[in-house]
Amino acid sequence: MMEKSRKTTLSEVAVAANVSPITVSRALRSPEKVSAEARERITRAIADLGYVPDPAARALASGRTDVVGVLIPSVSNNVFSDVLHGIYDGIADSTLSVQLGTTGYSPLAEERLIRVFLSQRPSGLIVAGHEQSPAARRLLAEANCPVVQIMEIGPQPIDLAVGLSHFDGARAATAHLLDRGYRAPAFLGAQMDPRSQRRLAGFREGIRLAGRDGPDRVVTTPEPSSVSLGCRLLADLLARHPEADAVLCNNDDLALGVLFEAMRRNLPVPDRLGICGFNDLEMMAAAQPPLSSIATDRHGMGRMAVHLIRQRHGGTGPARGHALDLGFALRARESTAGRRG
Amino acid sequence: MMEKSRKTTLSEVAVAANVSPITVSRALRSPEKVSAEARERITRAIADLGYVPDPAARALASGRTDVVGVLIPSVSNNVFSDVLHGIYDGIADSTLSVQLGTTGYSPLAEERLIRVFLSQRPSGLIVAGHEQSPAARRLLAEANCPVVQIMEIGPQPIDLAVGLSHFDGARAATAHLLDRGYRAPAFLGAQMDPRSQRRLAGFREGIRLAGRDGPDRVVTTPEPSSVSLGCRLLADLLARHPEADAVLCNNDDLALGVLFEAMRRNLPVPDRLGICGFNDLEMMAAAQPPLSSIATDRHGMGRMAVHLIRQRHGGTGPARGHALDLGFALRARESTAGRRG
DNA sequence: CTGAAAGCGCTTACAG
DNA sequence: CTGAAAGCGCTTACAG
């Protein structure tokens, strides 16, 4: 029947529907501007011929594409995959598609990818964090599309931002540990990216506000985070600060590792050791004992980022410079129920 | 200095380098065909003007793009995010980029996305699984680019396949449980996608081969998998089959939930209950007790899929119909050390 | 090693 | 509501 693989073009649809190519193009983009009869013939022709518009031709002619560029450090990190999921949900009912780039936490790779993405004239750009190189910031500031920085709300969004204050989250968690009677809370961190640094600062501020001026019980490593690293970090901590009686973990994987290591060492949780994570992954509530954490809305962040871009295209939504704070929530569970005795 | 945002074109580079546009184009694609002097002037002009080629124009003129389309059910699933990570590593040293689509386990959504992706004339397509709709299979079979099916090795690859036998993996795990003296192994499954069905079949085969003809101890649910679901499934299992003394879990999240639920119920692991997962996520080895699992090379699957596509473009690599078995490995840990007494 | 001509498949203004 | 003309920024053959 059909020619093997020569793809159908808009002109062929036009011939079949007995209209001009421009009318087909119009029927595709603004159907209401085309008469009902023409529209119907065109719709049928498209179906009959199996026509799919060529995005490259469209992009070249119109000067824009329907792609949203997304730049994150890594996909194999629950946090970012949740965000990504939210982004996909956000575009689901649209013609937008996602162009994903991973920077591996390298500002240089990020800058290069921004250049590549911008060359495609995207509908919008979503980038993780606020630590772009100066050149990258300039590119983004001059970009011809909405730019949304996600993960945290910074002091000075390049265009728009949606996230939360990691500093405040960690401070709240620290206050919670102190509230519950833990006397020597520590901080455990891996892969100390900017958000982690902010959490560490929030932890220290929490300690300071409580008027504690003991040692700075902090163990961090640049290694990528993992559950087994949580085990090791607890071991390190107890070697250096045997008096530590609670840990605020940079993320939930570490917290899970800490729990397992505490079990191995017969350190009762929460009686002898309090544990609090960050992000509140699903597993936290299911653990035994259930693990406390700071809940963040990663899926909502992704959705909202897309929403802001779509609003901007619709001429509505917040103006340049707006930072949307999605907040956080302390989920206090048994793992921080307090010391006994 | 620079015009606000009018982008630099190849022709402008040509003028600056005092050559014709075709030569610039050639310098970009096959530098060895351009004289060293011309090449140098062009390189400098590109840097000076900050020129970035327009992928849309390139695609339209050449009839192909450098994008690899990737179709997976979901990004917020460790298994697929690991694969994705492998894919990104696979393209890292190339000019390829990834176009990611998520199907949400819907064959219809998958078919629609295949159509969209194909309309961009991709360099290759990577699709998860072998359950495409007949129409989708036809589209893929006639696609003008390499197509790699990942996750499992099926009987009849559309073009190429790379994965493992989930049936064999589950059967090996089941044999292991029986070997270790467990007398009444059960299977726990969630989100019973095709791979999960294969694992269940492998479990049943393992039981059959051992000559056990007791009850079919299987609890499954179509709900998405999670750690807390693992807790509930164990509760269900014990309500129906109190004699069950080991569980093969469809995946590691369930296994972790089972461990926590066993702890809550004071069921000693592995003495009273053996636990084995599937995939061997990083946390399994760190758990207390360490959890057994079937290790799969998800990252390698992604890398290999890209590798096959690149080989095909280089004119080498396996022929159409080839299925690459990456195998699996049983990681026997303490959680399946055997019953006591 | 280099270039002039034609064209990829659409959309943008501009008319009517 | 519909269409003829021009062009988006490249690359593909074809010459030389």
mmCIF file of N, CA, C and O in Angstrom, chain B residues 100-176:
data_model
loop_
_atom_site.group_PDB
_atom_site.id
_atom_site.type_symbol
_atom_site.label_atom_id
_atom_site.label_comp_id
_atom_site.label_asym_id
_atom_site.label_seq_id
_atom_site.Cartn_x
_atom_site.Cartn_y
_atom_site.Cartn_z
ATOM 1 N N LEU B 100 13.637 11.575 25.798
ATOM 2 C CA LEU B 100 13.035 10.595 26.702
ATOM 3 C C LEU B 100 11.517 10.700 26.718
ATOM 4 O O LEU B 100 10.960 11.784 26.806
ATOM 5 N N GLY B 101 10.865 9.569 26.611
ATOM 6 C CA GLY B 101 9.410 9.547 26.732
ATOM 7 C C GLY B 101 8.998 8.514 27.760
ATOM 8 O O GLY B 101 9.623 7.464 27.860
ATOM 9 N N THR B 102 7.987 8.810 28.543
ATOM 10 C CA THR B 102 7.527 7.833 29.519
ATOM 11 C C THR B 102 6.110 7.398 29.183
ATOM 12 O O THR B 102 5.240 8.205 28.898
ATOM 13 N N THR B 103 5.921 6.093 29.222
ATOM 14 C CA THR B 103 4.665 5.525 28.747
ATOM 15 C C THR B 103 3.672 5.245 29.870
ATOM 16 O O THR B 103 2.503 4.984 29.597
ATOM 17 N N GLY B 104 4.144 5.262 31.106
ATOM 18 C CA GLY B 104 3.242 4.917 32.205
ATOM 19 C C GLY B 104 2.641 3.524 32.038
ATOM 20 O O GLY B 104 1.511 3.285 32.426
ATOM 21 N N TYR B 105 3.410 2.621 31.464
ATOM 22 C CA TYR B 105 2.971 1.229 31.241
ATOM 23 C C TYR B 105 1.777 1.119 30.287
ATOM 24 O O TYR B 105 1.094 0.108 30.273
ATOM 25 N N SER B 106 1.504 2.161 29.515
ATOM 26 C CA SER B 106 0.386 2.101 28.578
ATOM 27 C C SER B 106 0.871 1.852 27.149
ATOM 28 O O SER B 106 1.604 2.657 26.588
ATOM 29 N N PRO B 107 0.456 0.735 26.554
ATOM 30 C CA PRO B 107 0.876 0.431 25.179
ATOM 31 C C PRO B 107 0.394 1.502 24.194
ATOM 32 O O PRO B 107 1.058 1.781 23.200
ATOM 33 N N LEU B 108 -0.741 2.098 24.499
ATOM 34 C CA LEU B 108 -1.250 3.149 23.612
ATOM 35 C C LEU B 108 -0.376 4.382 23.658
ATOM 36 O O LEU B 108 -0.051 4.976 22.621
ATOM 37 N N ALA B 109 -0.005 4.777 24.873
ATOM 38 C CA ALA B 109 0.893 5.925 25.016
ATOM 39 C C ALA B 109 2.213 5.614 24.329
ATOM 40 O O ALA B 109 2.806 6.466 23.672
ATOM 41 N N GLU B 110 2.641 4.368 24.461
ATOM 42 C CA GLU B 110 3.898 3.967 23.843
ATOM 43 C C GLU B 110 3.821 4.103 22.322
ATOM 44 O O GLU B 110 4.713 4.659 21.689
ATOM 45 N N GLU B 111 2.746 3.630 21.770
ATOM 46 C CA GLU B 111 2.575 3.695 20.317
ATOM 47 C C GLU B 111 2.582 5.141 19.831
ATOM 48 O O GLU B 111 3.231 5.488 18.845
ATOM 49 N N ARG B 112 1.881 5.999 20.565
ATOM 50 C CA ARG B 112 1.818 7.414 20.203
ATOM 51 C C ARG B 112 3.225 8.024 20.237
ATOM 52 O O ARG B 112 3.643 8.735 19.322
ATOM 53 N N LEU B 113 3.953 7.706 21.292
ATOM 54 C CA LEU B 113 5.304 8.264 21.431
ATOM 55 C C LEU B 113 6.249 7.746 20.351
ATOM 56 O O LEU B 113 7.098 8.479 19.851
ATOM 57 N N ILE B 114 6.097 6.491 19.987
ATOM 58 C CA ILE B 114 6.938 5.946 18.921
ATOM 59 C C ILE B 114 6.718 6.735 17.643
ATOM 60 O O ILE B 114 7.641 7.094 16.933
ATOM 61 N N ARG B 115 5.454 7.022 17.375
ATOM 62 C CA ARG B 115 5.123 7.801 16.188
ATOM 63 C C ARG B 115 5.784 9.180 16.247
ATOM 64 O O ARG B 115 6.385 9.639 15.266
ATOM 65 N N VAL B 116 5.656 9.820 17.386
ATOM 66 C CA VAL B 116 6.250 11.153 17.557
ATOM 67 C C VAL B 116 7.769 11.087 17.388
ATOM 68 O O VAL B 116 8.367 11.878 16.660
ATOM 69 N N PHE B 117 8.378 10.116 18.066
ATOM 70 C CA PHE B 117 9.838 10.013 18.004
ATOM 71 C C PHE B 117 10.311 9.734 16.583
ATOM 72 O O PHE B 117 11.277 10.319 16.120
ATOM 73 N N LEU B 118 9.615 8.819 15.918
ATOM 74 C CA LEU B 118 10.020 8.458 14.566
ATOM 75 C C LEU B 118 9.935 9.662 13.630
ATOM 76 O O LEU B 118 10.706 9.773 12.673
ATOM 77 N N SER B 119 9.003 10.559 13.912
ATOM 78 C CA SER B 119 8.838 11.721 13.038
ATOM 79 C C SER B 119 10.062 12.625 13.086
ATOM 80 O O SER B 119 10.217 13.514 12.263
ATOM 81 N N GLN B 120 10.925 12.401 14.083
ATOM 82 C CA GLN B 120 12.115 13.235 14.176
ATOM 83 C C GLN B 120 13.314 12.576 13.524
ATOM 84 O O GLN B 120 14.418 13.074 13.636
ATOM 85 N N ARG B 121 13.107 11.436 12.882
ATOM 86 C CA ARG B 121 14.207 10.711 12.259
ATOM 87 C C ARG B 121 15.378 10.552 13.213
ATOM 88 O O ARG B 121 16.471 11.079 12.976
ATOM 89 N N PRO B 122 15.176 9.815 14.295
ATOM 90 C CA PRO B 122 16.230 9.674 15.304
ATOM 91 C C PRO B 122 17.376 8.800 14.817
ATOM 92 O O PRO B 122 17.240 8.078 13.829
ATOM 93 N N SER B 123 18.492 8.889 15.523
ATOM 94 C CA SER B 123 19.653 8.043 15.237
ATOM 95 C C SER B 123 19.417 6.633 15.726
ATOM 96 O O SER B 123 20.084 5.699 15.290
ATOM 97 N N GLY B 124 18.516 6.502 16.677
ATOM 98 C CA GLY B 124 18.232 5.188 17.222
ATOM 99 C C GLY B 124 17.091 5.273 18.209
ATOM 100 O O GLY B 124 16.718 6.365 18.649
ATOM 101 N N LEU B 125 16.531 4.129 18.524
ATOM 102 C CA LEU B 125 15.417 4.077 19.461
ATOM 103 C C LEU B 125 15.713 2.988 20.482
ATOM 104 O O LEU B 125 16.140 1.886 20.126
ATOM 105 N N ILE B 126 15.481 3.322 21.755
ATOM 106 C CA ILE B 126 15.632 2.333 22.823
ATOM 107 C C ILE B 126 14.275 2.207 23.497
ATOM 108 O O ILE B 126 13.729 3.208 23.967
ATOM 109 N N VAL B 127 13.714 1.018 23.502
ATOM 110 C CA VAL B 127 12.401 0.853 24.116
ATOM 111 C C VAL B 127 12.446 -0.260 25.154
ATOM 112 O O VAL B 127 13.140 -1.263 24.979
ATOM 113 N N ALA B 128 11.719 -0.059 26.223
ATOM 114 C CA ALA B 128 11.716 -1.042 27.298
ATOM 115 C C ALA B 128 10.727 -2.159 26.993
ATOM 116 O O ALA B 128 9.578 -1.902 26.647
ATOM 117 N N GLY B 129 11.194 -3.375 27.090
ATOM 118 C CA GLY B 129 10.292 -4.508 26.996
ATOM 119 C C GLY B 129 9.948 -4.968 25.590
ATOM 120 O O GLY B 129 10.440 -4.436 24.592
ATOM 121 N N HIS B 130 9.117 -5.974 25.564
ATOM 122 C CA HIS B 130 8.761 -6.625 24.313
ATOM 123 C C HIS B 130 7.252 -6.665 24.093
ATOM 124 O O HIS B 130 6.769 -7.418 23.258
ATOM 125 N N GLU B 131 6.496 -5.870 24.858
ATOM 126 C CA GLU B 131 5.033 -5.982 24.772
ATOM 127 C C GLU B 131 4.406 -4.874 23.937
ATOM 128 O O GLU B 131 3.302 -4.443 24.204
ATOM 129 N N GLN B 132 5.102 -4.405 22.939
ATOM 130 C CA GLN B 132 4.532 -3.352 22.103
ATOM 131 C C GLN B 132 3.255 -3.828 21.412
ATOM 132 O O GLN B 132 3.102 -5.011 21.115
ATOM 133 N N SER B 133 2.371 -2.889 21.154
ATOM 134 C CA SER B 133 1.164 -3.208 20.393
ATOM 135 C C SER B 133 1.596 -3.621 18.985
ATOM 136 O O SER B 133 2.678 -3.277 18.536
ATOM 137 N N PRO B 134 0.725 -4.373 18.288
ATOM 138 C CA PRO B 134 1.082 -4.790 16.921
ATOM 139 C C PRO B 134 1.441 -3.604 16.034
ATOM 140 O O PRO B 134 2.422 -3.654 15.294
ATOM 141 N N ALA B 135 0.674 -2.520 16.155
ATOM 142 C CA ALA B 135 0.972 -1.334 15.338
ATOM 143 C C ALA B 135 2.341 -0.771 15.695
ATOM 144 O O ALA B 135 3.121 -0.378 14.820
ATOM 145 N N ALA B 136 2.630 -0.752 16.989
ATOM 146 C CA ALA B 136 3.922 -0.222 17.428
ATOM 147 C C ALA B 136 5.057 -1.096 16.900
ATOM 148 O O ALA B 136 6.072 -0.593 16.426
ATOM 149 N N ARG B 137 4.856 -2.385 16.963
ATOM 150 C CA ARG B 137 5.886 -3.304 16.453
ATOM 151 C C ARG B 137 6.132 -3.051 14.973
ATOM 152 O O ARG B 137 7.274 -3.071 14.504
ATOM 153 N N ARG B 138 5.077 -2.830 14.246
ATOM 154 C CA ARG B 138 5.210 -2.581 12.808
ATOM 155 C C ARG B 138 6.018 -1.300 12.576
ATOM 156 O O ARG B 138 6.950 -1.273 11.771
ATOM 157 N N LEU B 139 5.642 -0.245 13.313
ATOM 158 C CA LEU B 139 6.369 1.017 13.169
ATOM 159 C C LEU B 139 7.856 0.821 13.445
ATOM 160 O O LEU B 139 8.712 1.319 12.707
ATOM 161 N N LEU B 140 8.141 0.076 14.507
ATOM 162 C CA LEU B 140 9.541 -0.131 14.886
ATOM 163 C C LEU B 140 10.272 -0.992 13.867
ATOM 164 O O LEU B 140 11.437 -0.759 13.550
ATOM 165 N N ALA B 141 9.565 -1.983 13.363
ATOM 166 C CA ALA B 141 10.194 -2.883 12.395
ATOM 167 C C ALA B 141 10.566 -2.136 11.120
ATOM 168 O O ALA B 141 11.573 -2.417 10.482
ATOM 169 N N GLU B 142 9.747 -1.152 10.761
ATOM 170 C CA GLU B 142 10.009 -0.408 9.526
ATOM 171 C C GLU B 142 10.834 0.848 9.779
ATOM 172 O O GLU B 142 11.084 1.625 8.859
ATOM 173 N N ALA B 143 11.186 1.073 11.039
ATOM 174 C CA ALA B 143 11.921 2.295 11.375
ATOM 175 C C ALA B 143 13.233 2.341 10.618
ATOM 176 O O ALA B 143 13.853 1.329 10.345
ATOM 177 N N ASN B 144 13.615 3.538 10.313
ATOM 178 C CA ASN B 144 14.797 3.781 9.508
ATOM 179 C C ASN B 144 16.042 3.961 10.387
ATOM 180 O O ASN B 144 16.942 4.696 10.041
ATOM 181 N N CYS B 145 16.044 3.322 11.531
ATOM 182 C CA CYS B 145 17.173 3.471 12.467
ATOM 183 C C CYS B 145 17.242 2.229 13.337
ATOM 184 O O CYS B 145 16.287 1.473 13.417
ATOM 185 N N PRO B 146 18.379 2.006 13.992
ATOM 186 C CA PRO B 146 18.472 0.868 14.901
ATOM 187 C C PRO B 146 17.470 0.988 16.048
ATOM 188 O O PRO B 146 17.229 2.082 16.556
ATOM 189 N N VAL B 147 16.895 -0.136 16.416
ATOM 190 C CA VAL B 147 15.939 -0.189 17.517
ATOM 191 C C VAL B 147 16.437 -1.221 18.529
ATOM 192 O O VAL B 147 16.688 -2.365 18.165
ATOM 193 N N VAL B 148 16.607 -0.810 19.768
ATOM 194 C CA VAL B 148 17.071 -1.742 20.795
ATOM 195 C C VAL B 148 16.004 -1.909 21.873
ATOM 196 O O VAL B 148 15.591 -0.943 22.504
ATOM 197 N N GLN B 149 15.571 -3.127 22.052
ATOM 198 C CA GLN B 149 14.653 -3.428 23.147
ATOM 199 C C GLN B 149 15.480 -3.787 24.366
ATOM 200 O O GLN B 149 16.375 -4.634 24.275
ATOM 201 N N ILE B 150 15.186 -3.155 25.489
ATOM 202 C CA ILE B 150 15.987 -3.412 26.684
ATOM 203 C C ILE B 150 15.157 -4.044 27.794
ATOM 204 O O ILE B 150 13.956 -4.199 27.674
ATOM 205 N N MET B 151 15.825 -4.391 28.869
ATOM 206 C CA MET B 151 15.254 -4.990 30.077
ATOM 207 C C MET B 151 15.249 -6.504 30.016
ATOM 208 O O MET B 151 15.691 -7.159 30.936
ATOM 209 N N GLU B 152 14.730 -7.068 28.946
ATOM 210 C CA GLU B 152 14.754 -8.522 28.908
ATOM 211 C C GLU B 152 15.068 -8.993 27.503
ATOM 212 O O GLU B 152 14.956 -8.240 26.538
ATOM 213 N N ILE B 153 15.512 -10.216 27.419
ATOM 214 C CA ILE B 153 15.760 -10.764 26.101
ATOM 215 C C ILE B 153 14.536 -11.575 25.717
ATOM 216 O O ILE B 153 14.137 -12.508 26.396
ATOM 217 N N GLY B 154 13.915 -11.171 24.652
ATOM 218 C CA GLY B 154 12.685 -11.829 24.230
ATOM 219 C C GLY B 154 12.990 -12.865 23.172
ATOM 220 O O GLY B 154 14.116 -13.007 22.714
ATOM 221 N N PRO B 155 11.985 -13.573 22.789
ATOM 222 C CA PRO B 155 12.159 -14.636 21.806
ATOM 223 C C PRO B 155 12.472 -14.063 20.423
ATOM 224 O O PRO B 155 13.221 -14.654 19.663
ATOM 225 N N GLN B 156 11.961 -12.902 20.136
ATOM 226 C CA GLN B 156 11.990 -12.386 18.771
ATOM 227 C C GLN B 156 12.245 -10.876 18.786
ATOM 228 O O GLN B 156 11.319 -10.090 18.669
ATOM 229 N N PRO B 157 13.503 -10.464 18.905
ATOM 230 C CA PRO B 157 13.737 -9.015 18.912
ATOM 231 C C PRO B 157 13.247 -8.377 17.611
ATOM 232 O O PRO B 157 13.389 -8.982 16.546
ATOM 233 N N ILE B 158 12.695 -7.212 17.714
ATOM 234 C CA ILE B 158 12.296 -6.482 16.512
ATOM 235 C C ILE B 158 13.537 -6.177 15.692
ATOM 236 O O ILE B 158 13.557 -6.352 14.483
ATOM 237 N N ASP B 159 14.574 -5.736 16.392
ATOM 238 C CA ASP B 159 15.851 -5.480 15.720
ATOM 239 C C ASP B 159 16.951 -6.041 16.622
ATOM 240 O O ASP B 159 17.462 -7.118 16.385
ATOM 241 N N LEU B 160 17.236 -5.313 17.715
ATOM 242 C CA LEU B 160 18.227 -5.793 18.667
ATOM 243 C C LEU B 160 17.608 -5.823 20.055
ATOM 244 O O LEU B 160 16.632 -5.108 20.321
ATOM 245 N N ALA B 161 18.167 -6.613 20.924
ATOM 246 C CA ALA B 161 17.691 -6.646 22.303
ATOM 247 C C ALA B 161 18.859 -6.828 23.239
ATOM 248 O O ALA B 161 19.846 -7.482 22.897
ATOM 249 N N VAL B 162 18.769 -6.212 24.402
ATOM 250 C CA VAL B 162 19.768 -6.442 25.436
ATOM 251 C C VAL B 162 19.061 -6.486 26.782
ATOM 252 O O VAL B 162 18.244 -5.630 27.096
ATOM 253 N N GLY B 163 19.331 -7.543 27.529
ATOM 254 C CA GLY B 163 18.637 -7.703 28.802
ATOM 255 C C GLY B 163 19.014 -9.000 29.466
ATOM 256 O O GLY B 163 20.146 -9.451 29.362
ATOM 257 N N LEU B 164 18.066 -9.566 30.139
ATOM 258 C CA LEU B 164 18.330 -10.824 30.839
ATOM 259 C C LEU B 164 17.031 -11.606 30.903
ATOM 260 O O LEU B 164 15.964 -11.085 30.579
ATOM 261 N N SER B 165 17.151 -12.828 31.349
ATOM 262 C CA SER B 165 15.961 -13.648 31.503
ATOM 263 C C SER B 165 15.441 -13.523 32.927
ATOM 264 O O SER B 165 16.064 -14.032 33.865
ATOM 265 N N HIS B 166 14.337 -12.854 33.087
ATOM 266 C CA HIS B 166 13.775 -12.689 34.422
ATOM 267 C C HIS B 166 13.232 -14.009 34.937
ATOM 268 O O HIS B 166 13.216 -14.261 36.138
ATOM 269 N N PHE B 167 12.818 -14.822 34.029
ATOM 270 C CA PHE B 167 12.353 -16.167 34.385
ATOM 271 C C PHE B 167 13.493 -16.952 35.041
ATOM 272 O O PHE B 167 13.360 -17.477 36.142
ATOM 273 N N ASP B 168 14.634 -16.982 34.361
ATOM 274 C CA ASP B 168 15.779 -17.717 34.904
ATOM 275 C C ASP B 168 16.236 -17.145 36.237
ATOM 276 O O ASP B 168 16.602 -17.894 37.150
ATOM 277 N N GLY B 169 16.225 -15.813 36.336
ATOM 278 C CA GLY B 169 16.664 -15.183 37.585
ATOM 279 C C GLY B 169 15.800 -15.617 38.754
ATOM 280 O O GLY B 169 16.304 -15.988 39.821
ATOM 281 N N ALA B 170 14.500 -15.582 38.545
ATOM 282 C CA ALA B 170 13.595 -15.951 39.631
ATOM 283 C C ALA B 170 13.692 -17.443 39.940
ATOM 284 O O ALA B 170 13.601 -17.865 41.095
ATOM 285 N N ARG B 171 13.918 -18.213 38.902
ATOM 286 C CA ARG B 171 14.030 -19.649 39.144
ATOM 287 C C ARG B 171 15.279 -19.952 39.969
ATOM 288 O O ARG B 171 15.244 -20.756 40.909
ATOM 289 N N ALA B 172 16.363 -19.269 39.641
ATOM 290 C CA ALA B 172 17.602 -19.463 40.407
ATOM 291 C C ALA B 172 17.405 -19.050 41.866
ATOM 292 O O ALA B 172 17.888 -19.725 42.783
ATOM 293 N N ALA B 173 16.709 -17.943 42.063
ATOM 294 C CA ALA B 173 16.484 -17.487 43.440
ATOM 295 C C ALA B 173 15.648 -18.503 44.203
ATOM 296 O O ALA B 173 15.906 -18.791 45.377
ATOM 297 N N THR B 174 14.666 -19.064 43.523
ATOM 298 C CA THR B 174 13.788 -20.038 44.167
ATOM 299 C C THR B 174 14.569 -21.299 44.530
ATOM 300 O O THR B 174 14.446 -21.836 45.651
ATOM 301 N N ALA B 175 15.409 -21.735 43.606
ATOM 302 C CA ALA B 175 16.248 -22.904 43.873
ATOM 303 C C ALA B 175 17.144 -22.632 45.086
ATOM 304 O O ALA B 175 17.341 -23.500 45.955
ATOM 305 N N HIS B 176 17.651 -21.412 45.141
ATOM 306 C CA HIS B 176 18.517 -21.038 46.267
ATOM 307 C C HIS B 176 17.762 -21.140 47.594
ATOM 308 O O HIS B 176 18.284 -21.687 48.574
#
